[in-house]
Short mmCIF file of C-alpha atoms in Angstrom, two decimals:
data_model
loop_
_atom_site.label_atom_id
_atom_site.label_comp_id
_atom_site.label_asym_id
_atom_site.label_seq_id
_atom_site.Cartn_x
_atom_site.Cartn_y
_atom_site.Cartn_z
CA MET A 1 -0.04 -9.37 -5.21
CA LEU A 2 -1.81 -8.61 -2.00
CA ILE A 3 -4.29 -10.94 -0.86
CA GLU A 4 -5.35 -10.18 2.62
CA PHE A 5 -4.29 -8.37 5.64
CA SER A 6 -5.35 -8.58 9.25
CA VAL A 7 -4.42 -6.32 12.41
CA LYS A 8 -5.37 -6.79 15.90
CA ASN A 9 -4.66 -4.54 18.98
CA PHE A 10 -2.72 -1.71 16.79
CA ARG A 11 -3.66 1.86 17.49
CA SER A 12 -7.58 2.03 16.86
CA PHE A 13 -7.80 -1.63 15.99
CA ARG A 14 -8.98 -3.45 19.11
CA ASP A 15 -10.47 -6.57 17.61
CA VAL A 16 -9.18 -8.60 14.70
CA GLN A 17 -10.11 -6.48 11.55
CA THR A 18 -9.35 -8.16 8.10
CA PHE A 19 -8.96 -6.29 4.71
CA SER A 20 -9.28 -8.66 1.74
CA MET A 21 -8.59 -7.95 -1.90
CA ALA A 22 -10.01 -11.19 -3.01
CA ALA A 23 -13.05 -10.67 -5.33
CA ARG A 24 -16.32 -12.26 -4.21
CA ARG A 25 -18.38 -14.31 -6.71
CA SER A 26 -20.67 -12.18 -8.46
CA GLY A 27 -21.88 -11.27 -11.94
CA ARG A 28 -18.93 -8.81 -12.41
CA ALA A 29 -16.30 -11.07 -10.68
CA THR A 30 -14.57 -11.54 -13.98
CA SER A 31 -14.46 -7.79 -15.08
CA SER A 32 -11.40 -5.95 -15.68
CA ASN A 33 -11.36 -4.64 -12.03
CA SER A 34 -10.01 -7.95 -11.01
CA PHE A 35 -7.50 -10.71 -12.37
CA ASP A 36 -6.68 -14.50 -12.03
CA SER A 37 -4.10 -14.84 -9.62
CA GLY A 38 -2.72 -17.95 -11.44
CA ILE A 39 -3.14 -19.77 -8.00
CA SER A 40 -5.32 -22.73 -7.96
CA GLY A 41 -8.34 -22.52 -5.55
CA LEU A 42 -7.59 -18.90 -4.86
CA PRO A 43 -10.42 -16.42 -5.91
CA ARG A 44 -9.76 -13.53 -8.37
CA LEU A 45 -8.01 -10.66 -6.84
CA SER A 46 -9.13 -6.75 -7.19
CA LYS A 47 -6.88 -4.45 -8.87
CA SER A 48 -7.86 -1.60 -6.58
CA ALA A 49 -9.99 -0.81 -3.27
CA ALA A 50 -11.28 2.33 -1.84
CA ILE A 51 -11.63 3.00 1.77
CA TYR A 52 -14.10 5.43 3.03
CA GLY A 53 -15.19 6.84 6.70
CA PRO A 54 -15.20 9.92 8.70
CA ASN A 55 -12.06 11.75 9.96
CA ALA A 56 -10.39 9.93 12.86
CA ALA A 57 -12.26 6.51 12.04
CA GLY A 58 -9.03 4.62 11.32
CA LYS A 59 -8.46 4.76 7.75
CA THR A 60 -4.88 6.07 7.93
CA ASN A 61 -4.28 3.53 10.82
CA LEU A 62 -4.76 0.46 8.32
CA LEU A 63 -2.09 2.00 6.12
CA LYS A 64 0.04 2.69 9.23
CA ALA A 65 -0.18 -0.88 10.28
CA MET A 66 1.02 -2.05 6.87
CA HIS A 67 3.66 0.51 6.64
CA PHE A 68 4.85 -0.72 10.29
CA VAL A 69 4.86 -4.38 9.28
CA GLN A 70 6.95 -3.20 6.11
CA GLN A 71 9.37 -1.24 8.15
CA PHE A 72 9.86 -3.82 10.74
CA VAL A 73 10.45 -6.58 8.23
CA THR A 74 13.08 -4.64 6.33
CA SER A 75 14.90 -2.92 9.03
CA SER A 76 14.42 -4.83 12.50
CA ALA A 77 17.60 -7.00 11.95
CA SER A 78 19.75 -3.87 12.15
CA SER A 79 18.27 -2.38 15.14
CA PRO A 80 20.50 -2.02 18.02
CA PRO A 81 20.36 -4.76 20.69
CA GLY A 82 18.11 -3.61 23.53
CA ASN A 83 16.10 -1.53 21.78
CA GLN A 84 12.39 -1.20 22.57
CA VAL A 85 9.92 -2.80 19.87
CA PRO A 86 7.59 -0.33 18.39
CA TYR A 87 4.44 -1.21 20.23
CA THR A 88 1.35 0.80 19.81
CA PRO A 89 -1.76 -1.17 21.19
CA PHE A 90 -5.28 -0.01 21.48
CA ILE A 91 -4.95 2.15 24.69
CA PHE A 92 -8.80 2.79 25.60
CA SER A 93 -8.94 -0.47 27.35
CA LYS A 94 -6.84 -1.53 30.48
CA THR A 95 -6.95 -5.30 28.99
CA THR A 96 -5.66 -4.36 25.65
CA ARG A 97 -2.80 -2.21 26.97
CA ALA A 98 -1.22 -5.39 28.33
CA GLN A 99 -1.87 -7.82 25.39
CA PRO A 100 0.18 -8.17 22.12
CA SER A 101 -0.27 -6.67 18.81
CA GLU A 102 -0.72 -9.16 15.89
CA PHE A 103 -0.36 -8.85 12.24
CA VAL A 104 -0.74 -11.20 9.42
CA ILE A 105 -0.57 -10.75 5.62
CA ALA A 106 -1.09 -13.00 2.73
CA PHE A 107 0.45 -12.29 -0.62
CA ILE A 108 1.86 -13.84 -3.72
CA GLU A 109 5.42 -13.37 -5.20
CA ARG A 110 7.06 -15.24 -7.77
CA GLY A 111 3.70 -17.23 -8.33
CA ILE A 112 3.90 -18.77 -4.72
CA ARG A 113 1.39 -17.69 -2.05
CA TYR A 114 2.78 -17.02 1.39
CA GLN A 115 1.00 -16.10 4.89
CA TYR A 116 3.22 -14.35 7.15
CA GLY A 117 2.48 -13.09 10.62
CA PHE A 118 3.87 -12.20 13.96
CA LYS A 119 2.91 -11.07 17.56
CA LEU A 120 4.74 -8.65 19.66
CA ASN A 121 4.75 -6.39 22.83
CA ALA A 122 6.94 -3.52 23.96
CA THR A 123 9.97 -5.64 24.62
CA ARG A 124 10.10 -8.56 22.25
CA ILE A 125 8.56 -10.69 19.33
CA LEU A 126 6.33 -13.23 21.10
CA GLU A 127 5.56 -15.18 17.86
CA GLU A 128 6.48 -15.28 14.35
CA TRP A 129 5.50 -17.59 11.29
CA LEU A 130 5.70 -18.24 7.76
CA PHE A 131 3.38 -20.54 5.49
CA GLU A 132 4.41 -21.28 1.91
CA TYR A 133 1.52 -22.68 -0.26
CA VAL A 134 3.41 -24.49 -3.24
CA THR A 135 -0.07 -26.52 -3.53
CA ASN A 136 -3.39 -25.84 -2.23
CA ARG A 137 -2.24 -26.96 1.14
CA GLY A 138 0.20 -24.81 3.03
CA ARG A 139 3.30 -25.95 4.81
CA LEU A 140 5.02 -24.25 7.65
CA LEU A 141 8.40 -23.03 7.07
CA PHE A 142 9.43 -21.72 10.43
CA GLU A 143 7.71 -20.79 13.61
CA ARG A 144 8.91 -19.12 16.85
CA VAL A 145 7.12 -18.99 20.19
CA TYR A 146 8.46 -17.18 23.34
CA HIS A 147 7.55 -19.06 26.51
CA ALA A 148 7.70 -16.92 29.47
CA LYS A 149 8.06 -19.54 31.92
CA THR A 150 11.43 -20.72 30.63
CA GLU A 151 12.22 -17.35 29.04
CA ARG A 152 13.22 -19.17 25.71
CA TYR A 153 11.93 -19.41 22.25
CA LYS A 154 10.61 -22.66 20.83
CA TRP A 155 11.82 -22.74 17.25
CA THR A 156 10.10 -25.09 14.62
CA PHE A 157 11.64 -25.46 11.08
CA SER A 158 10.28 -27.23 8.13
CA SER A 159 12.58 -29.72 6.30
CA PHE A 160 11.70 -27.75 3.17
CA LEU A 161 13.49 -24.56 4.70
CA LYS A 162 17.37 -25.06 3.52
CA GLY A 163 20.15 -23.32 4.93
CA GLN A 164 21.91 -22.20 8.15
CA ARG A 165 18.61 -22.44 10.16
CA SER A 166 20.51 -22.55 13.58
CA VAL A 167 22.79 -19.83 12.85
CA TRP A 168 19.97 -17.65 11.66
CA SER A 169 17.78 -18.39 14.94
CA GLU A 170 20.77 -18.17 17.34
CA THR A 171 21.57 -14.64 15.92
CA THR A 172 18.09 -13.33 15.83
CA ARG A 173 17.47 -10.91 18.74
CA PRO A 174 14.18 -10.82 20.65
CA ASN A 175 13.57 -7.27 19.33
CA ALA A 176 14.10 -8.37 15.52
CA LEU A 177 12.18 -10.47 13.16
CA PHE A 178 13.60 -13.82 12.09
CA LEU A 179 12.65 -13.15 8.63
CA SER A 180 14.49 -9.80 8.63
CA ASN A 181 17.52 -11.39 10.00
CA ALA A 182 17.61 -14.48 7.91
CA SER A 183 17.33 -12.49 4.68
CA GLN A 184 20.15 -10.32 5.60
CA LEU A 185 22.32 -13.57 6.29
CA ASN A 186 21.61 -14.65 2.85
CA SER A 187 18.77 -17.10 2.93
CA GLY A 188 17.93 -17.50 -0.78
CA GLN A 189 14.59 -19.04 0.15
CA LEU A 190 13.54 -16.40 2.28
CA LEU A 191 14.85 -13.34 0.38
CA PRO A 192 11.80 -13.19 -2.16
CA VAL A 193 9.37 -12.91 0.79
CA PHE A 194 11.87 -9.96 2.40
CA GLN A 195 11.96 -8.53 -1.29
CA TRP A 196 8.15 -8.41 -1.45
CA PHE A 197 7.98 -5.93 1.45
CA GLN A 198 11.01 -4.03 0.41
CA ARG A 199 10.14 -3.69 -3.44
CA ARG A 200 6.54 -4.62 -4.12
CA LEU A 201 5.03 -2.72 -1.18
CA VAL A 202 4.81 1.06 -1.76
CA ILE A 203 2.93 3.05 0.90
CA ILE A 204 2.58 6.64 0.76
CA MET A 205 1.64 8.14 3.96
CA PRO A 206 0.74 12.00 4.56
CA GLY A 207 3.89 14.21 4.05
CA SER A 208 5.61 11.54 2.01
CA PRO A 209 4.53 12.17 -1.68
CA LEU A 210 5.36 10.14 -4.75
CA ASN A 211 8.90 10.67 -5.94
CA PRO A 212 9.08 13.34 -8.62
CA GLY A 213 12.66 12.11 -9.38
CA LEU A 214 11.32 9.06 -10.96
CA THR A 215 9.58 11.24 -13.69
CA ILE A 216 12.96 12.87 -14.37
CA GLN A 217 14.82 9.54 -14.53
CA LEU A 218 12.04 8.54 -17.18
CA LEU A 219 12.71 11.55 -19.21
CA ASP A 220 16.37 10.81 -19.20
CA LYS A 221 15.73 7.50 -21.00
CA PRO A 222 15.85 7.54 -24.92
CA ASP A 223 11.92 6.25 -24.85
CA GLY A 224 11.05 8.21 -21.74
CA LYS A 225 9.07 10.82 -23.42
CA GLU A 226 7.02 8.45 -25.56
CA LYS A 227 6.05 6.77 -22.43
CA LEU A 228 5.28 9.91 -20.47
CA LEU A 229 3.36 11.86 -23.04
CA PRO A 230 0.52 9.33 -23.76
CA PHE A 231 0.05 9.26 -20.02
CA LEU A 232 -0.24 12.75 -19.57
CA ARG A 233 -2.55 13.30 -22.76
CA GLU A 234 -4.97 10.64 -21.57
CA ALA A 235 -5.49 12.63 -18.58
CA ASP A 236 -6.94 15.42 -21.14
CA LEU A 237 -4.23 18.01 -20.02
CA GLY A 238 -3.77 19.28 -23.64
CA ILE A 239 -0.05 18.71 -23.22
CA ALA A 240 1.61 18.21 -26.76
CA ASP A 241 5.27 18.09 -25.74
CA VAL A 242 7.65 18.39 -22.80
CA HIS A 243 11.22 19.60 -22.45
CA MET A 244 13.78 19.23 -19.74
CA ASP A 245 16.66 21.35 -19.12
CA ARG A 246 19.27 20.56 -16.41
CA GLU A 247 21.94 23.00 -15.00
CA ILE A 248 24.42 22.83 -12.26
CA VAL A 249 23.59 24.91 -9.24
CA PRO A 250 26.18 27.84 -9.14
CA GLY A 251 26.23 28.06 -5.45
CA THR A 252 24.80 27.13 -2.19
CA GLY A 253 22.79 30.39 -2.07
CA ALA A 254 21.21 29.76 -5.38
CA LEU A 255 17.66 30.78 -6.17
CA ILE A 256 15.49 28.11 -6.96
CA LEU A 257 12.38 28.97 -9.15
CA PRO A 258 9.14 27.46 -8.36
CA GLY A 259 8.34 24.38 -10.32
CA ALA A 260 11.97 23.34 -10.65
CA PHE A 261 13.46 20.21 -9.06
CA ILE A 262 16.68 19.69 -7.21
CA GLU A 263 18.80 16.83 -8.31
CA GLN A 264 21.50 15.53 -6.14
CA GLN A 265 23.77 12.91 -7.72
CA PRO A 266 26.42 10.91 -5.65
CA ASN A 267 29.78 12.88 -5.38
CA SER A 268 28.78 15.62 -7.57
CA SER A 269 27.21 19.31 -7.37
CA PRO A 270 23.50 19.60 -7.05
CA SER A 271 21.67 20.48 -10.29
CA VAL A 272 18.22 22.32 -11.02
CA VAL A 273 15.92 20.46 -13.40
CA ARG A 274 13.38 22.82 -15.02
CA ILE A 275 10.38 21.53 -17.01
CA THR A 276 8.54 23.26 -19.73
CA LEU A 277 5.27 22.11 -21.46
CA ARG A 278 3.81 23.19 -24.72
CA HIS A 279 -0.05 22.66 -25.10
CA GLN A 280 -1.87 21.97 -28.08
CA GLY A 281 -2.97 25.35 -29.70
CA ALA A 282 -4.16 26.69 -32.98
CA ASP A 283 -0.61 26.32 -34.46
CA ASP A 284 2.58 24.46 -33.89
CA GLN A 285 4.17 27.39 -32.56
CA SER A 286 2.64 27.48 -29.05
CA PRO A 287 4.94 28.93 -26.62
CA LEU A 288 6.46 26.78 -23.92
CA LEU A 289 5.14 27.30 -20.45
CA PRO A 290 6.97 26.59 -17.20
CA LEU A 291 5.60 23.77 -14.92
CA SER A 292 5.33 26.46 -12.29
CA GLU A 293 2.68 28.03 -14.42
CA GLU A 294 0.41 25.05 -14.71
CA SER A 295 -2.43 24.06 -12.59
CA SER A 296 -1.58 22.29 -9.14
CA GLY A 297 -3.22 19.19 -10.40
CA THR A 298 -1.05 19.21 -13.56
CA GLN A 299 2.06 19.81 -11.45
CA ILE A 300 1.24 17.00 -9.12
CA LEU A 301 0.39 14.71 -12.09
CA PHE A 302 3.56 15.42 -13.87
CA ALA A 303 5.61 15.17 -10.90
CA THR A 304 4.21 11.99 -10.03
CA ALA A 305 3.81 10.35 -13.49
CA GLY A 306 7.03 8.43 -13.24
CA ALA A 307 6.30 6.83 -10.01
CA TRP A 308 2.67 5.86 -11.42
CA LEU A 309 4.20 4.18 -14.39
CA ASN A 310 6.91 2.54 -12.16
CA VAL A 311 4.03 0.80 -10.32
CA PHE A 312 2.59 -0.64 -13.48
CA THR A 313 6.00 -1.78 -14.77
CA ASN A 314 6.94 -3.47 -11.42
CA ALA A 315 3.47 -4.84 -10.42
CA GLU A 316 3.61 -3.08 -7.40
CA VAL A 317 1.07 -2.86 -4.65
CA LEU A 318 0.49 0.98 -3.79
CA LEU A 319 -1.31 2.20 -0.91
CA VAL A 320 -2.16 5.96 -0.90
CA ASP A 321 -3.64 7.93 1.96
CA GLU A 322 -6.09 10.66 0.78
CA ILE A 323 -5.46 9.88 -3.08
CA ASP A 324 -7.39 12.78 -4.14
CA THR A 325 -5.52 15.57 -2.05
CA SER A 326 -4.97 18.40 -4.60
CA LEU A 327 -6.19 16.44 -7.44
CA HIS A 328 -9.35 17.07 -9.23
CA PRO A 329 -11.81 14.03 -8.96
CA LEU A 330 -11.56 13.48 -12.78
CA LEU A 331 -7.72 13.01 -12.43
CA THR A 332 -8.31 10.45 -9.61
CA HIS A 333 -10.98 8.63 -11.66
CA PHE A 334 -8.45 8.71 -14.39
CA LEU A 335 -5.89 7.13 -12.38
CA ILE A 336 -8.04 4.42 -10.98
CA GLN A 337 -9.01 3.47 -14.36
CA LYS A 338 -5.51 3.08 -15.32
CA PHE A 339 -5.09 0.30 -12.74
CA HIS A 340 -8.37 -1.25 -14.28
CA SER A 341 -7.11 -1.32 -17.77
CA ASP A 342 -5.46 -4.48 -18.76
CA LYS A 343 -3.56 -2.35 -21.44
CA THR A 344 -2.01 0.04 -18.99
CA ASN A 345 -1.73 -2.51 -16.10
CA PRO A 346 -0.95 -5.85 -17.84
CA ASN A 347 1.11 -6.94 -14.83
CA ASN A 348 -1.56 -6.55 -12.37
CA ALA A 349 -0.47 -3.74 -9.98
CA GLN A 350 -2.76 -3.02 -7.15
CA LEU A 351 -3.83 0.27 -5.64
CA LEU A 352 -5.41 0.64 -2.29
CA PHE A 353 -6.44 4.22 -1.18
CA THR A 354 -8.46 6.05 1.50
CA THR A 355 -10.57 8.95 0.35
CA HIS A 356 -13.49 11.16 1.08
CA ASN A 357 -14.38 11.72 -2.50
CA THR A 358 -18.05 10.28 -2.81
CA THR A 359 -18.01 10.96 -6.68
CA LEU A 360 -16.08 7.69 -6.59
CA LEU A 361 -18.86 5.72 -5.30
CA ASP A 362 -19.88 4.46 -8.57
CA GLN A 363 -20.99 0.92 -9.59
CA LYS A 364 -19.63 1.62 -12.97
CA LEU A 365 -16.30 2.08 -11.43
CA PHE A 366 -16.24 -0.26 -8.50
CA ARG A 367 -17.50 -3.57 -7.68
CA ARG A 368 -19.06 -3.87 -4.34
CA ASP A 369 -16.11 -5.90 -2.91
CA GLN A 370 -13.65 -2.90 -3.89
CA ILE A 371 -15.45 -0.45 -1.72
CA TRP A 372 -14.68 -0.60 2.10
CA PHE A 373 -16.00 1.44 5.04
CA MET A 374 -14.52 2.18 8.55
CA GLU A 375 -16.31 3.34 11.38
CA LYS A 376 -15.10 4.04 14.96
CA GLY A 377 -17.37 2.97 17.97
CA ARG A 378 -18.06 5.16 21.09
CA ASP A 379 -15.40 2.99 22.80
CA GLY A 380 -12.89 4.16 20.22
CA SER A 381 -12.27 1.05 18.39
CA THR A 382 -12.40 0.67 14.71
CA LYS A 383 -14.46 -1.73 12.55
CA MET A 384 -13.98 -2.13 8.68
CA PHE A 385 -16.36 -3.68 6.22
CA PRO A 386 -16.97 -4.00 2.43
CA LEU A 387 -19.93 -2.76 0.76
CA SER A 388 -20.54 -6.42 -0.39
CA ASP A 389 -21.96 -6.99 3.07
CA PHE A 390 -24.94 -4.93 2.04
CA LYS A 391 -27.78 -5.70 -0.52
CA VAL A 392 -27.32 -3.13 -3.07
CA ARG A 393 -29.67 -2.78 -6.18
CA LYS A 394 -28.19 -2.33 -9.69
CA GLY A 395 -27.74 1.25 -10.42
CA GLU A 396 -28.21 2.33 -6.81
CA ALA A 397 -26.77 5.83 -6.13
CA LEU A 398 -24.02 4.84 -3.69
CA ASP A 399 -22.83 8.41 -2.92
CA LYS A 400 -26.43 9.36 -2.01
CA TRP A 401 -27.04 6.45 0.26
CA TYR A 402 -23.67 6.51 1.84
CA LEU A 403 -24.27 10.16 2.87
CA LYS A 404 -27.61 9.23 4.20
CA GLY A 405 -25.95 6.61 6.52
CA ARG A 406 -27.30 3.42 4.72
CA TYR A 407 -23.89 1.77 4.88
CA GLY A 408 -22.72 3.19 8.08
CA ALA A 409 -19.13 4.70 8.40
CA LEU A 410 -20.21 8.38 9.23
CA PRO A 411 -19.40 10.88 11.86
CA LEU A 412 -20.87 10.25 15.34
CA LEU A 413 -22.78 13.53 15.95
CA ASP A 414 -23.88 14.37 19.50
CA GLU A 415 -27.36 15.79 18.72
CA SER A 416 -27.63 17.11 22.05
CA VAL A 417 -25.11 19.92 21.35
CA THR A 418 -26.69 22.94 19.85
#
């Protein structure tokens, strides 16, 4: 479960900007849009959040920041010695070009709250720390701080952190995270934190769509069709049945028809998976239609259905850039409601997405603290803030007033240009 994420001096984020999934106290704070985290003293957490703003305002950079943290945690221990640290500071200021980037993330895994963060520059990790909240009061598990004068790290370990701490710290290179290295060296205590980034956090960036193979894997299971069909039918696609045929590709030059999927199993020839759908009609003899003849929205929803259902099953935190790309607004609305439903989302998976779709700016769909805006100043830096920072009347047309500029986060237009 994601609680909060802060970023400083990364891409368009010059100053500290904090995004939060914590639900603010309001009349709808106990709605199905939020859930009890099970952590004493912690507010309810939102099941979804939407981020609005003009092009180049920094919406994608927020996801890139979280994606960077995820990739750095899961892979920095295996990076070659001497490799430069991926460092992308705010470049439109001489001061920030020489300052470190900083990332802090708070989350819950296996019923325990954690706060993890690090600072870095182009050559090394400057600071790294992890707090664990077994009670309301956090305890520091580890901390490393680089001192430029001595050119050495000062390490601090809690007595609560068990294992070969000296081995883990001595083998952690300057360009790698201690969390990454210790987890690779079998720290059972830190492994759940590492695995939250590895397994719970799912980030879909432009050009990397949800994996259609998960829908194929679902249909391979004995009860897969029974899980898939209700999901598709609830989207009002009129689909009555689905059939899957698999055949081995006869040769490397085989022609693959549109709408088919290539499946490559280890140590075997690739195969083609073809999907056909039967729609509800006047009789039970409606013909099967290839997936390629369906609308693009139906094809996308079908191909990604397994991934969506996987998110709900595994209680993942899903981040999607431009969720409504190629999807009808009603389908996007449908997917958001699946996250809000206690029936379809009993494990409290979370969804964070960027969008330009103003039809989703609806007080019946979102609470004010679930809607976030991003705007870029004339100095090129990004600021983000929730709708709950504004006084909003009950029933106020959010889409109308957003487009009129009441909440900001609109393009900066030069009215002198004609």
